[in-house]
Coordinates of C-alpha atoms in Angstrom, one line a residue:
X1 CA -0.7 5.8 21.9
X2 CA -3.1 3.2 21.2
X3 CA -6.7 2.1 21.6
X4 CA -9.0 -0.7 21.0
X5 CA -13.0 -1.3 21.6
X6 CA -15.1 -4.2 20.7
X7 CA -18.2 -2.8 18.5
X8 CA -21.4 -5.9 18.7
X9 CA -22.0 -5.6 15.6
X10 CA -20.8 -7.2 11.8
X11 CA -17.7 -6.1 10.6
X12 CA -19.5 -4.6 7.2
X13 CA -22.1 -2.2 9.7
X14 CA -18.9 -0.8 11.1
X15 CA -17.2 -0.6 8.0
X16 CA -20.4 1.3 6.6
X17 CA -20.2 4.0 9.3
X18 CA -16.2 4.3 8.9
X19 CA -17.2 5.1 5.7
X20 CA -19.9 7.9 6.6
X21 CA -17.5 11.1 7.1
X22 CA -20.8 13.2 8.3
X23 CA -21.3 10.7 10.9
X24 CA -18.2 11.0 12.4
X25 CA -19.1 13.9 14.9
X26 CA -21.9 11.4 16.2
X27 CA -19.6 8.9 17.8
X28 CA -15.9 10.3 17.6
X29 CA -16.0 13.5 20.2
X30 CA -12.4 14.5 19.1
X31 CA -14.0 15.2 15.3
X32 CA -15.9 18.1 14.0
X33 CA -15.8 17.4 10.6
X34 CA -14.1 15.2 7.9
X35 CA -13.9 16.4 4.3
X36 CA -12.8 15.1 1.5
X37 CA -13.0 11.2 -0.8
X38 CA -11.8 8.2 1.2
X39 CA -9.9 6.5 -0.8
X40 CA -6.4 4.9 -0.2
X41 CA -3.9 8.1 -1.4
X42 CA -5.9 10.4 -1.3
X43 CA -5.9 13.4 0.8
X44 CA -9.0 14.6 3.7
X45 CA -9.0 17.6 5.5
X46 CA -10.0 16.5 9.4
X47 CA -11.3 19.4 12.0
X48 CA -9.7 18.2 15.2
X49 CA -11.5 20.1 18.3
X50 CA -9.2 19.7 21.0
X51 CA -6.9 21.6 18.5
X52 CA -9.4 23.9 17.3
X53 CA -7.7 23.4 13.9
X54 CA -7.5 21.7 10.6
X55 CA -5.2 19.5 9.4
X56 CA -4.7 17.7 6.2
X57 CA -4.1 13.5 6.5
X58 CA -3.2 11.5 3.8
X59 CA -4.7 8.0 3.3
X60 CA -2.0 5.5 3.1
X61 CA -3.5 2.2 3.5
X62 CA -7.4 1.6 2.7
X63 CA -8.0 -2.3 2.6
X64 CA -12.3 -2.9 2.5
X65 CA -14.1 -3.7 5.4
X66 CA -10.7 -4.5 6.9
X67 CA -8.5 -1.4 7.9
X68 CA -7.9 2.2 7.7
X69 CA -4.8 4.4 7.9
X70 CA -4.3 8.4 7.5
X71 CA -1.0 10.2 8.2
X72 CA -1.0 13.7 8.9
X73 CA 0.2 16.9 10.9
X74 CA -0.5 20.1 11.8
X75 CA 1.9 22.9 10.7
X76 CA 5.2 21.5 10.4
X77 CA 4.9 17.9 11.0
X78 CA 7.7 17.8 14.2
X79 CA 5.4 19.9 15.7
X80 CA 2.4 17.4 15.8
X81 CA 2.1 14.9 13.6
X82 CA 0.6 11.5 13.9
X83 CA -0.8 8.4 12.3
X84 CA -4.3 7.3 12.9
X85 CA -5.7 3.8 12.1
X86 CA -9.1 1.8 12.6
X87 CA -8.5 -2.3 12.1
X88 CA -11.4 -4.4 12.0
X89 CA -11.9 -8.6 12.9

C-alpha cells in the first residue's frame, strides 16, 4: 500500500512538523499519539486508532529533512505488521 501528497511548502517546514510527535493527531487522523525520541534506531510507541491499540515501531532509516522509516507490528508481527515511511523532495 502506498501513498503520496504534494505539501506547498519548503522541504525544512515539513520536515519541522514530521518532527513534532504532539502534532501528529492534528493532521494524521489514523494517529492518536506518538511517544518516544526520533532518532534512527530507536524505538516509539505509536497509538493507532483504527486499531484502538499500541504498537511499538522501530526507526530504521532517519536521513534529515529527507526521509523517515519505522518498522513495527502489533502482537506477533504475521499478524499485522507493516513498514511506514515519509520521503521528502
Amino acid at each position: 500500500y502506498h501513498t503520496s501528497i504534494e505539501i506547498n511548502a519548503p522541504v525544512e517546514k515539513v520536515w519541522e512538523e514530521l518532527m513534532n510527535i504532539e502534532s501528529y493527531p492534528a493532521w494524521n487522523p489514523l494517529v492518536k499519539k506518538i511517544q518516544g525520541d526520533l532518532k534512527q534506531g530507536n524505538e516509539i510507541q505509536i497509538h493507532i486508532i483504527p486499531l484502538k491499540s499500541n504498537f511499538k515501531a522501530k526507526l530504521t532509516v532517519f536521513q534529515s529533512q529527507k526521509e523517515m522509516t519505522w518498522l513495527g507490528a502489533v502482537g506477533a508481527k504475521w499478524i499485522v505488521c507493516g513498514e511506514h515511511y515519509y520521503r521528502l523532495e
